[in-house]
XYZ file of C-alpha atoms in Angstrom:
674
model
C 130.244 85.126 76.316
C 127.529 87.082 78.118
C 124.323 85.211 78.794
C 121.666 86.938 76.642
C 119.106 86.697 79.428
C 121.357 88.739 81.734
C 122.657 91.252 79.194
C 121.042 94.604 78.440
C 118.281 94.034 75.917
C 118.744 96.483 73.028
C 115.865 95.053 71.040
C 112.921 97.315 70.097
C 110.855 98.038 73.238
C 113.352 95.908 75.194
C 111.674 92.717 74.035
C 113.483 89.539 75.160
C 116.157 88.585 72.577
C 114.414 85.360 71.649
C 116.640 84.664 68.662
C 119.740 84.620 70.893
C 118.310 82.564 73.785
C 118.744 78.798 73.940
C 117.506 76.354 76.527
C 121.078 76.090 77.807
C 120.970 79.742 78.821
C 118.110 79.422 81.327
C 119.768 77.495 84.159
C 122.906 79.668 84.467
C 120.811 82.834 84.106
C 118.418 81.584 86.778
C 121.249 80.773 89.211
C 123.010 84.093 88.637
C 119.798 86.089 88.998
C 118.892 84.120 92.149
C 122.325 84.888 93.649
C 121.824 88.564 92.841
C 118.379 88.555 94.445
C 119.705 86.859 97.599
C 122.464 89.444 97.851
C 119.919 92.231 97.539
C 117.736 90.698 100.253
C 120.705 90.318 102.585
C 121.650 93.953 102.016
C 118.158 95.079 103.017
C 117.989 92.851 106.064
C 121.486 93.750 107.298
C 121.173 97.488 106.747
C 122.393 99.052 110.049
C 120.300 102.186 109.495
C 116.746 102.416 110.813
C 114.280 101.128 108.217
C 112.595 103.536 105.860
C 109.951 102.844 103.243
C 112.550 103.381 100.527
C 115.331 101.271 102.083
C 113.026 98.399 102.921
C 109.737 98.215 100.981
C 110.903 99.855 97.770
C 114.156 97.926 97.965
C 112.185 94.690 98.297
C 110.125 95.647 95.268
C 113.306 95.796 93.182
C 115.374 93.070 94.843
C 114.536 90.308 92.369
C 114.223 92.370 89.197
C 116.787 90.282 87.318
C 115.183 87.052 88.474
C 111.731 88.235 87.401
C 113.114 89.131 83.981
C 114.607 85.661 83.480
C 111.517 83.880 84.778
C 109.159 86.104 82.811
C 110.719 84.742 79.644
C 111.121 81.157 80.837
C 107.678 80.439 82.256
C 105.918 82.068 79.333
C 107.807 79.914 76.879
C 107.586 76.762 79.000
C 103.806 77.003 79.065
C 103.315 77.883 75.423
C 106.095 75.869 73.752
C 107.311 73.112 76.045
C 110.249 70.827 75.332
C 111.708 67.983 77.397
C 114.546 70.297 78.407
C 112.156 73.025 79.487
C 110.094 70.563 81.482
C 113.262 69.371 83.208
C 114.131 72.995 84.018
C 110.658 73.578 85.459
C 111.115 70.608 87.773
C 114.449 72.034 88.863
C 113.358 75.662 89.246
C 110.065 75.174 91.116
C 111.424 73.857 94.465
C 114.287 76.313 94.339
C 111.860 79.208 93.924
C 109.724 77.931 96.770
C 112.806 77.679 98.971
C 113.861 81.200 97.974
C 110.428 82.544 98.926
C 110.653 80.802 102.294
C 114.121 82.267 102.876
C 112.636 85.758 102.524
C 109.634 85.246 104.789
C 111.733 83.325 107.361
C 114.296 86.129 107.481
C 113.575 87.523 110.942
C 115.686 90.707 110.689
C 113.963 91.500 107.379
C 110.501 90.956 108.839
C 111.399 93.068 111.847
C 112.172 95.983 109.532
C 108.814 95.553 107.787
C 107.050 95.299 111.182
C 108.812 98.443 112.446
C 107.512 100.377 109.455
C 104.015 98.972 109.916
C 103.897 100.016 113.554
C 105.082 103.508 112.624
C 102.924 103.802 109.503
C 100.895 106.772 110.752
C 104.100 108.845 111.090
C 105.686 108.002 107.736
C 103.788 110.431 105.485
C 103.095 107.742 102.923
C 100.931 108.148 99.842
C 97.781 105.981 99.729
C 99.524 103.683 97.234
C 102.552 103.329 99.530
C 100.288 102.585 102.495
C 98.643 99.872 100.420
C 101.980 98.335 99.395
C 103.229 98.361 102.997
C 100.068 96.599 104.189
C 100.245 93.992 101.445
C 103.933 93.374 102.050
C 103.424 92.800 105.774
C 100.370 90.662 105.149
C 102.303 88.570 102.676
C 105.024 87.906 105.235
C 102.548 86.865 107.908
C 100.465 84.656 105.607
C 103.725 83.007 104.517
C 104.665 82.113 108.073
C 106.947 84.956 109.185
C 105.424 84.796 112.698
C 106.090 81.063 113.064
C 108.987 79.651 115.086
C 110.798 76.344 115.396
C 109.124 73.208 114.066
C 106.096 75.067 112.641
C 108.314 77.389 110.593
C 110.493 74.518 109.329
C 107.520 72.324 108.503
C 105.755 75.090 106.598
C 108.880 75.537 104.471
C 108.868 71.804 103.715
C 105.161 71.892 102.830
C 105.567 74.809 100.428
C 108.579 73.205 98.758
C 106.698 69.951 98.254
C 103.647 71.749 96.873
C 105.841 73.463 94.296
C 107.150 70.085 93.144
C 103.676 68.580 92.963
C 102.117 71.447 91.023
C 104.813 71.211 88.375
C 104.374 67.443 88.172
C 100.587 67.802 87.844
C 100.996 70.252 84.942
C 103.503 68.098 83.134
C 101.471 64.938 83.565
C 98.447 66.675 82.079
C 100.452 67.998 79.152
C 101.886 64.530 78.514
C 98.412 62.981 78.383
C 97.100 65.739 76.105
C 100.077 65.391 73.828
C 99.927 61.587 73.557
C 96.228 60.939 72.834
C 94.697 61.378 69.413
C 92.114 59.561 67.345
C 92.751 59.040 63.658
C 89.711 59.280 61.402
C 89.126 57.417 58.186
C 87.415 59.106 55.248
C 84.264 57.181 56.167
C 84.427 58.488 59.742
C 84.541 62.060 58.438
C 80.988 61.749 57.096
C 78.613 64.200 58.711
C 81.380 66.544 59.893
C 81.350 70.126 58.626
C 84.154 71.278 56.330
C 85.731 73.530 58.950
C 86.160 70.596 61.344
C 87.526 68.283 58.669
C 90.067 70.953 57.719
C 91.061 71.463 61.360
C 91.410 67.693 61.881
C 93.646 67.403 58.825
C 95.799 70.280 60.082
C 96.049 68.582 63.497
C 97.145 65.385 61.832
C 99.781 67.234 59.803
C 101.065 68.872 62.994
C 101.675 65.364 64.332
C 103.364 64.247 61.124
C 100.444 62.052 60.027
C 98.660 61.757 56.716
C 95.290 61.137 58.373
C 92.993 63.683 60.015
C 92.937 63.408 63.811
C 90.890 64.537 66.790
C 92.958 65.592 69.805
C 91.919 66.674 73.302
C 92.182 70.330 72.273
C 88.825 71.923 73.103
C 88.688 73.606 69.688
C 88.703 70.168 68.066
C 86.937 67.877 70.451
C 83.915 70.066 71.216
C 82.864 70.499 67.584
C 83.499 66.773 67.050
C 81.076 66.022 69.909
C 78.619 68.506 68.373
C 78.639 67.121 64.848
C 79.793 63.520 64.634
C 76.846 61.179 64.013
C 79.016 58.275 65.157
C 78.005 57.729 68.764
C 80.804 55.216 69.338
C 83.444 57.724 68.244
C 81.874 60.485 70.319
C 82.041 58.206 73.343
C 85.666 57.328 72.649
C 86.647 60.966 72.254
C 84.722 62.129 75.327
C 86.149 59.366 77.515
C 89.688 60.279 76.484
C 89.046 63.982 77.058
C 87.704 63.446 80.558
C 90.287 60.790 81.445
C 93.252 63.134 81.139
C 95.389 62.695 84.239
C 93.548 59.564 85.322
C 94.974 56.856 83.085
C 97.159 55.115 85.612
C 100.897 54.905 85.293
C 103.430 57.701 85.699
C 101.110 60.510 84.485
C 98.240 59.731 86.859
C 97.348 62.912 88.768
C 94.968 61.361 91.309
C 97.603 60.604 93.982
C 99.099 64.057 93.388
C 95.716 65.689 94.008
C 95.328 63.790 97.268
C 98.755 64.811 98.509
C 98.240 68.434 97.481
C 94.965 68.662 99.402
C 96.532 67.137 102.525
C 99.476 69.523 102.389
C 97.254 72.551 101.853
C 95.223 71.557 104.877
C 98.390 71.212 106.931
C 99.597 74.605 105.707
C 96.378 76.239 106.830
C 96.539 74.537 110.241
C 100.146 75.614 110.766
C 99.068 79.210 110.107
C 96.153 78.999 112.521
C 93.198 78.641 110.135
C 90.322 76.159 110.367
C 90.657 75.129 106.720
C 92.573 75.983 103.584
C 89.453 77.675 102.232
C 89.386 79.987 105.269
C 93.060 80.814 104.699
C 92.716 81.366 100.969
C 89.502 83.383 100.985
C 90.571 85.760 103.728
C 92.189 88.114 101.198
C 89.526 87.738 98.491
C 86.349 89.744 98.032
C 84.272 86.799 99.217
C 86.174 86.568 102.533
C 84.532 83.321 103.717
C 83.590 79.888 102.325
C 79.996 80.560 103.385
C 79.769 83.639 101.178
C 81.048 81.601 98.222
C 78.652 78.732 98.818
C 75.700 81.105 99.251
C 76.309 82.675 95.827
C 76.925 79.378 94.029
C 73.816 77.745 95.471
C 71.669 80.753 94.533
C 72.592 80.020 90.938
C 72.674 76.200 91.198
C 68.969 75.708 91.761
C 67.686 77.559 88.669
C 70.570 76.210 86.565
C 69.780 72.637 87.592
C 66.129 73.107 86.807
C 66.974 74.410 83.344
C 69.434 71.615 82.685
C 66.959 68.906 83.762
C 64.295 70.321 81.464
C 66.810 70.383 78.580
C 67.871 66.811 79.387
C 64.289 65.616 79.002
C 64.021 67.275 75.602
C 67.366 65.982 74.355
C 66.586 62.458 75.580
C 63.364 62.496 73.570
C 65.312 63.554 70.472
C 67.795 60.749 70.980
C 65.072 58.170 71.459
C 63.422 59.506 68.323
C 66.618 58.543 66.496
C 66.139 54.991 67.704
C 68.860 55.168 70.374
C 67.697 53.530 73.558
C 68.979 54.069 77.077
C 70.024 57.157 78.975
C 71.296 60.364 77.455
C 75.043 60.215 78.012
C 77.614 63.044 78.325
C 78.856 62.312 74.803
C 75.317 62.741 73.484
C 74.453 66.140 75.012
C 76.382 68.410 72.630
C 75.300 66.403 69.554
C 71.591 66.683 70.280
C 71.900 70.193 71.678
C 73.433 71.308 68.384
C 70.526 69.702 66.524
C 68.027 71.378 68.831
C 69.707 74.772 68.389
C 69.337 74.320 64.648
C 65.653 73.488 65.072
C 64.738 76.222 67.558
C 67.011 79.057 66.501
C 67.860 78.099 62.937
C 71.461 78.423 64.051
C 74.231 76.152 62.847
C 77.874 76.330 64.012
C 78.965 75.395 60.461
C 77.036 78.377 59.105
C 78.497 80.716 61.741
C 82.155 79.786 61.527
C 83.019 81.354 58.165
C 81.950 84.697 59.626
C 84.222 84.362 62.662
C 87.699 84.577 61.196
C 90.493 84.799 63.733
C 92.102 87.847 62.129
C 88.807 89.699 61.973
C 88.046 88.891 65.627
C 91.500 90.219 66.591
C 90.651 93.345 64.602
C 87.339 93.557 66.464
C 88.978 93.300 69.881
C 91.441 96.037 68.906
C 88.708 98.255 67.440
C 86.621 98.068 70.608
C 89.668 99.028 72.699
C 90.350 101.906 70.332
C 86.825 103.272 70.677
C 86.675 102.804 74.434
C 90.203 103.813 75.452
C 91.712 105.573 72.402
C 94.293 102.828 71.817
C 96.072 102.095 68.554
C 97.656 98.769 67.547
C 100.491 98.467 65.038
C 101.896 95.112 63.943
C 105.542 94.593 64.833
C 108.106 92.736 62.752
C 109.747 91.045 65.713
C 111.373 87.663 66.322
C 109.335 85.886 68.994
C 109.539 82.524 70.760
C 107.444 80.653 68.171
C 106.527 81.296 64.515
C 102.812 81.282 65.376
C 103.159 84.169 67.823
C 102.510 87.737 66.630
C 103.221 91.097 68.210
C 101.742 94.584 68.143
C 102.813 97.899 69.613
C 100.048 99.551 71.639
C 100.004 103.374 71.692
C 97.741 106.210 72.744
C 98.078 109.582 71.054
C 101.402 108.417 69.696
C 102.833 107.460 73.101
C 104.016 103.886 73.656
C 101.888 101.958 76.166
C 102.727 98.267 75.737
C 103.716 95.415 73.516
C 100.973 92.840 72.991
C 101.813 89.288 71.872
C 99.141 86.901 70.614
C 99.794 83.153 70.351
C 96.540 81.650 69.161
C 96.952 78.123 67.743
C 96.925 74.747 69.492
C 100.046 72.582 69.259
C 101.438 69.569 71.070
C 103.991 71.675 72.942
C 101.380 74.017 74.449
C 99.390 73.310 77.598
C 95.639 73.365 77.157
C 93.337 76.262 77.873
C 93.785 79.981 77.345
C 95.551 82.510 79.506
C 97.068 85.970 79.796
C 100.467 86.635 81.309
C 103.064 89.383 81.333
C 106.706 88.953 80.399
C 107.158 92.390 81.945
C 104.677 94.259 84.147
C 104.004 97.987 84.293
C 105.655 100.043 87.061
C 107.246 103.432 87.675
C 109.603 102.759 90.514
C 112.493 101.797 88.240
C 111.491 104.261 85.528
C 108.535 104.326 83.145
C 108.427 100.552 82.612
C 105.832 99.534 80.063
C 104.439 96.014 79.957
C 104.891 93.119 77.532
C 101.597 91.239 77.650
C 100.868 87.806 76.189
C 97.564 86.139 75.256
C 97.792 82.398 74.667
C 94.893 80.367 73.181
C 94.390 76.933 71.685
C 92.338 77.487 68.555
C 92.395 74.901 65.786
C 95.091 75.757 63.271
C 93.859 75.865 59.661
C 95.341 74.114 56.685
C 98.071 76.070 54.948
C 96.753 79.042 53.007
C 93.303 78.988 54.622
C 91.901 81.385 57.180
C 91.522 80.295 60.806
C 87.842 80.061 61.707
C 86.555 80.326 65.279
C 83.457 79.082 67.008
C 81.478 81.729 68.846
C 82.866 80.344 72.110
C 86.369 80.703 70.679
C 85.663 84.305 69.806
C 84.419 84.907 73.367
C 87.648 83.367 74.646
C 89.667 85.749 72.515
C 87.757 88.744 73.898
C 88.037 87.358 77.422
C 91.820 87.047 77.335
C 92.131 90.441 75.689
C 90.187 91.922 78.609
C 92.907 90.561 80.874
C 95.494 92.050 78.548
C 93.891 95.494 78.812
C 94.065 95.231 82.614
C 97.852 94.821 82.197
C 98.358 97.314 79.391
C 96.389 100.156 80.959
C 97.897 99.707 84.420
C 99.131 102.987 85.876
C 100.705 102.435 89.286
C 104.152 102.985 90.809
C 104.777 99.554 92.347
C 104.937 96.318 90.356
C 103.466 94.275 93.219
C 100.080 95.959 92.674
C 100.356 96.327 88.898
C 97.805 95.104 86.349
C 96.141 91.841 87.364
C 97.734 91.790 90.839
C 94.328 91.983 92.445
C 92.001 89.709 94.445
C 91.400 86.466 92.537
C 87.643 86.967 92.537
C 88.123 90.455 91.044
C 90.697 89.574 88.392
C 88.068 88.052 86.075
C 85.979 91.243 86.028
C 87.830 93.008 83.199
C 88.050 89.841 81.115
C 84.421 88.796 81.486
C 83.220 92.364 81.032
C 85.089 92.644 77.742
C 83.229 89.601 76.403
C 80.061 91.720 76.336
C 81.381 93.815 73.436
C 81.393 90.747 71.222
C 77.600 90.729 71.643
C 77.234 94.366 70.555
C 75.450 94.158 67.167
C 77.467 96.915 65.530
C 80.719 95.102 66.385
C 79.596 91.875 64.774
C 78.035 93.743 61.865
C 81.419 95.286 61.077
C 83.842 92.452 61.825
C 81.882 89.223 61.303
C 82.649 88.976 57.583
C 82.570 85.829 55.480
C 85.939 84.171 54.879
C 85.249 83.640 51.154
C 82.910 86.415 50.075
C 83.999 89.132 52.502
C 80.343 90.023 53.030
C 79.100 90.895 56.524
C 77.027 88.444 58.491
C 73.406 88.770 57.263
C 71.254 90.645 59.732
C 68.873 87.709 60.020
C 71.759 85.398 61.059
C 73.126 88.045 63.415
C 69.728 88.420 65.057
C 69.396 84.633 65.470
C 72.886 84.459 66.969
C 72.190 87.171 69.536
C 68.771 85.708 70.326
C 70.408 82.366 71.180
C 72.958 83.793 73.624
C 71.421 82.009 76.602
C 70.734 78.770 74.740
C 71.926 75.732 76.713
C 72.733 77.966 79.680
C 71.610 75.279 82.089
C 74.297 72.934 80.809
C 77.025 75.605 80.791
C 76.172 76.788 84.307
C 75.826 73.345 85.845
C 79.134 72.061 84.492
C 80.895 75.161 85.818
C 79.204 75.178 89.221
C 79.912 71.489 89.727
C 83.628 72.170 89.412
C 83.440 75.196 91.651
C 81.530 73.379 94.379
C 83.868 70.369 94.296
C 86.826 72.728 94.593
C 85.230 74.450 97.582
C 84.399 71.129 99.285
C 87.978 69.881 98.789
C 89.348 72.880 100.691
C 86.579 73.739 103.151
C 86.231 70.270 104.640
C 88.744 67.691 105.835
C 91.240 66.862 103.078
C 89.977 63.665 101.438
C 92.239 60.640 101.227
C 90.449 59.759 97.976
C 89.585 62.946 96.053
C 87.722 60.985 93.362
C 85.350 59.521 95.963
C 84.854 62.958 97.474
C 84.153 64.388 94.049
C 81.514 61.708 93.466
C 79.895 62.381 96.872
C 79.668 66.133 96.196
C 78.119 65.600 92.782
C 75.622 63.067 94.135
C 74.642 65.488 96.892
C 74.020 68.207 94.330
C 71.866 65.952 92.166
C 74.259 66.334 89.213
C 72.542 65.296 85.992
C 73.903 62.050 84.579
C 74.524 63.528 81.116
C 76.598 66.507 82.275
C 80.174 66.211 83.442
C 82.188 68.662 85.508
C 83.887 71.262 83.369
C 87.177 70.222 85.003
C 87.299 66.898 86.832
C 89.931 66.485 89.534
C 92.724 64.743 87.554
C 92.848 67.558 84.975
C 91.678 70.470 87.155
C 94.730 72.576 86.424
C 93.152 75.743 87.804
C 93.188 74.109 91.233
C 96.145 71.692 91.217
C 98.720 73.242 88.898
C 99.384 75.883 91.542
C 97.565 77.741 94.284
C 96.098 80.404 91.983
C 92.506 79.194 91.764
C 92.607 76.672 94.612
C 89.452 77.205 96.696
C 88.866 79.952 94.153
C 87.387 78.520 90.971
C 84.147 80.230 92.033
C 85.920 83.498 91.110
C 84.597 83.498 87.567
C 81.020 83.584 88.826
C 81.790 86.097 91.593
C 83.260 88.379 88.938
C 80.324 87.678 86.642
C 78.014 89.274 89.188
C 80.033 92.445 88.725
C 80.609 92.210 84.965
C 76.892 91.882 84.287
C 76.257 94.949 86.438
C 79.218 96.833 84.959
C 77.946 96.437 81.385
C 74.581 97.689 82.588
C 76.379 100.976 83.338
C 77.057 101.377 79.602
C 73.486 100.462 78.749
C 72.167 103.013 81.244
C 74.411 105.645 79.643
C 72.794 104.887 76.292
C 75.747 103.330 74.457
C 78.157 100.419 74.725
C 80.836 102.973 73.859
C 79.825 105.783 76.187
C 83.004 107.835 76.707
C 82.365 108.921 80.290
C 81.638 105.371 81.428
C 84.735 104.065 79.630
C 86.832 106.725 81.346
C 85.520 105.659 84.745
C 86.147 102.020 83.907
C 89.762 102.729 83.068
C 90.312 105.023 86.048
C 88.801 102.828 88.771
C 89.318 99.319 87.371
C 91.779 98.902 84.526
C 94.489 101.351 85.521
C 94.233 100.960 89.302
C 95.605 97.408 89.655
C 95.577 96.406 93.299
C 96.111 99.931 94.633
C 92.882 99.750 96.652
C 90.539 97.051 97.940
C 88.571 95.530 95.071
C 85.204 96.379 96.608
C 86.242 100.018 96.977
C 87.399 100.185 93.355
C 84.170 98.683 92.063
C 82.023 100.925 94.247
C 83.956 103.962 92.969
C 83.104 102.883 89.432
C 79.480 101.853 89.934
C 78.309 103.411 93.191
C 77.497 100.178 94.969
C 78.127 96.449 94.924
C 75.608 94.413 92.864
C 73.546 91.364 93.728
C 73.269 88.239 91.543
C 70.144 89.400 89.716
C 71.998 90.698 86.644
C 73.995 87.465 86.452
C 70.857 85.298 86.482
C 69.206 87.526 83.908
C 72.283 87.447 81.680
C 72.358 83.636 81.781
C 68.628 83.360 81.077
C 68.039 81.830 84.502
C 66.071 84.622 86.124
C 62.898 83.453 87.804
C 61.204 86.789 87.226
C-alpha cells in the first residue's frame, strides 16, 4: 500500500490527506524522502558538466521537496497535537536532519560548484532575485562550515547534531511540565473570579477528564487568574508553578540542557572564526552587531524601568491599604494593576471580554485584510489534523492565493505560546505553488455551546499571528528559500507587529467588538476608555520583555556560563530589575532561545521590529487613513510579497524612504520623555 505522505495528494488545494495519515506513516515516509533527497544531492554534486545556476542552485532548491512535504505535515502536527509516538519520532528525526544538513555543507564537490558560480556571478546574466539566492546559498554553506577541514569540520558536525538533540529535549521537557501541572479549585476558591474565567477553568478541567475547574499554565488561564483571584496564596502557588516550568528537577529539568546548549553554541562560533555566538548570529540580521542590539535595548530600558518603579510604588501602597504587609511580589502585580486600571480608566477585563469573541476577532482580521489587500476568505469543509482546527480558502478577484488554517484553543497536547508556520510555502520554480499557512494559538476553550471570549491581549495575539500569515500568503517570489517569512529574524516580526495596530483602529472595534449575548457593539464610552488605556502598565510589559532580551544577549555575547541561572541572576541584578517583575521567559522555559536556534541571541528582534512597525503605521496616519490604498499597495509590494528577495533594510527603505529611530516606539509605548 502506498504511503499517503508520499502519494500524489488529490485533496482540494492539495491539502495533506490528514484522514489517511497515521503516526506509523511518518518514519517510513521520512526515510524514503531522505533517501530521495540524498540521491538528488549526489546527482547535483557528481554532475560532470560545468555548473550552471539551473543545474546547481535551482536543483538544490528542489532537491528535498519530498522531504519538506513530509516534514511540513509532521512538525506542524507534532507542535500542535503531540502524542508520545510523535515525541519519539521528533527525537529520532532531529539528529538525522542535522546530520543530513551537515552532509550537504560538508560535500566539497557540491560546494565547489556553488563557489564556481559565485566567482563567475557577473557573467551569468542572473536576475536580481537569482543573484540574491546565489549569495544566500553560498553564505549558508560557509556559515555552516563548508570551508572547514579535518577536525574542525568533524567537530562542527558533532556540535550541530548534539544541539538538534538538545533542542528537541528542551521542547519536550517543557511540554511535559506544562501538561502535568494544574491546580484544582473548589467552589469557595472560585469566589471573586469573573464568569468568563470560571467557565474557562471548568472547560480546562473537562479537557483533563476532571469534574472540578482547574487553572493550568496556559497563559490564557493563568494571567486572568493572577489578575482577579483575591486569594494571595493561590496566586502565589499558580505563579510559582508557571515560572518553574523546566526547573523542577528530575528528568524534565531544562537547566543542564541550557548550560550545554550555550557551551556548544560558543564552540560552534569559535570553530567558524567568530568571537562569540552573538557575533555569528547577528552578522546576517539587520542589527549586525551585539553592540547595536544593546544600544537599542538600553535606550528603552531606562524610561521603562522608571515607569515600572513608579507603578510599583503605587501598587505597593494599594496592597498595604488592603492590610497586606511586606514587599509587592510578582504574584501581586497583575492583581493590583487590574484594580488600578479599573480605578483610573474605569476599565475591567470582565466587562471587555464579552465584546471580544474569537469568531468576531477572526472576522475582524479577515475584514482588515480584505480592505487593505482585496482578499476574500471562504470557510472550507476539510478534514484537518484536529477537530479544533478550521480552514479557509484565500482568494483575490476569484483567484486562489492560499489556504489558511487556524487552530486557536489550548490543549494538553499543544506546546505553549502562539506561532505561524507553513505546511507548504509559496514558490514558482516548480509551478505556481500556493501556500498552506497555519496560525496556532492557546486561547482558553469555552464550555460546550458557549462562545470563546478573548482578552484584549489575546485579540492582539490573533492579529499578530495573522500578520505573519499575510507575509506567507502574499509572498510572490520564484524561489522557496526566500519565500514569505524567510527574512532576517529582526525583520520577520515587522508584518506581525504592524498588523496589531489595526486592532486599535476605532472603526474596526466599533464594527467587530460586539457583545456575545446581546450582539450590540461595544459602547463608544467603553471603546474610548479601552483605547485611552493602551499604554497602561507599559513599564511592566516593557521591563519583563527587555529583561529576557538582555539575558539572552548576555548568554551569547559573553563567555558561555557554566551556571545559566546564576548568570541570569547577575544580569538582572546589574539592570536593577524590580523585585515584583519577573522575566517574560526565564531560562528553563525560554523556548524562543533554547528550543532551536531561531531566536537565540535574537529575542531582541521583537523590539527591533517594533521600531519599524511604529514608523510603518505612521505612514498610514500621514496618508490620512489606516486603510489608505496607496500605502497598502506599497506595503504589499515592498514588504509582504517580497520575502527575502532583498536586504531587509533596502525593502523597508523602499517602503518608507528611510530607516526610523526609536522615537515612535517610545511614543507608542507611552515612554517618550518629550
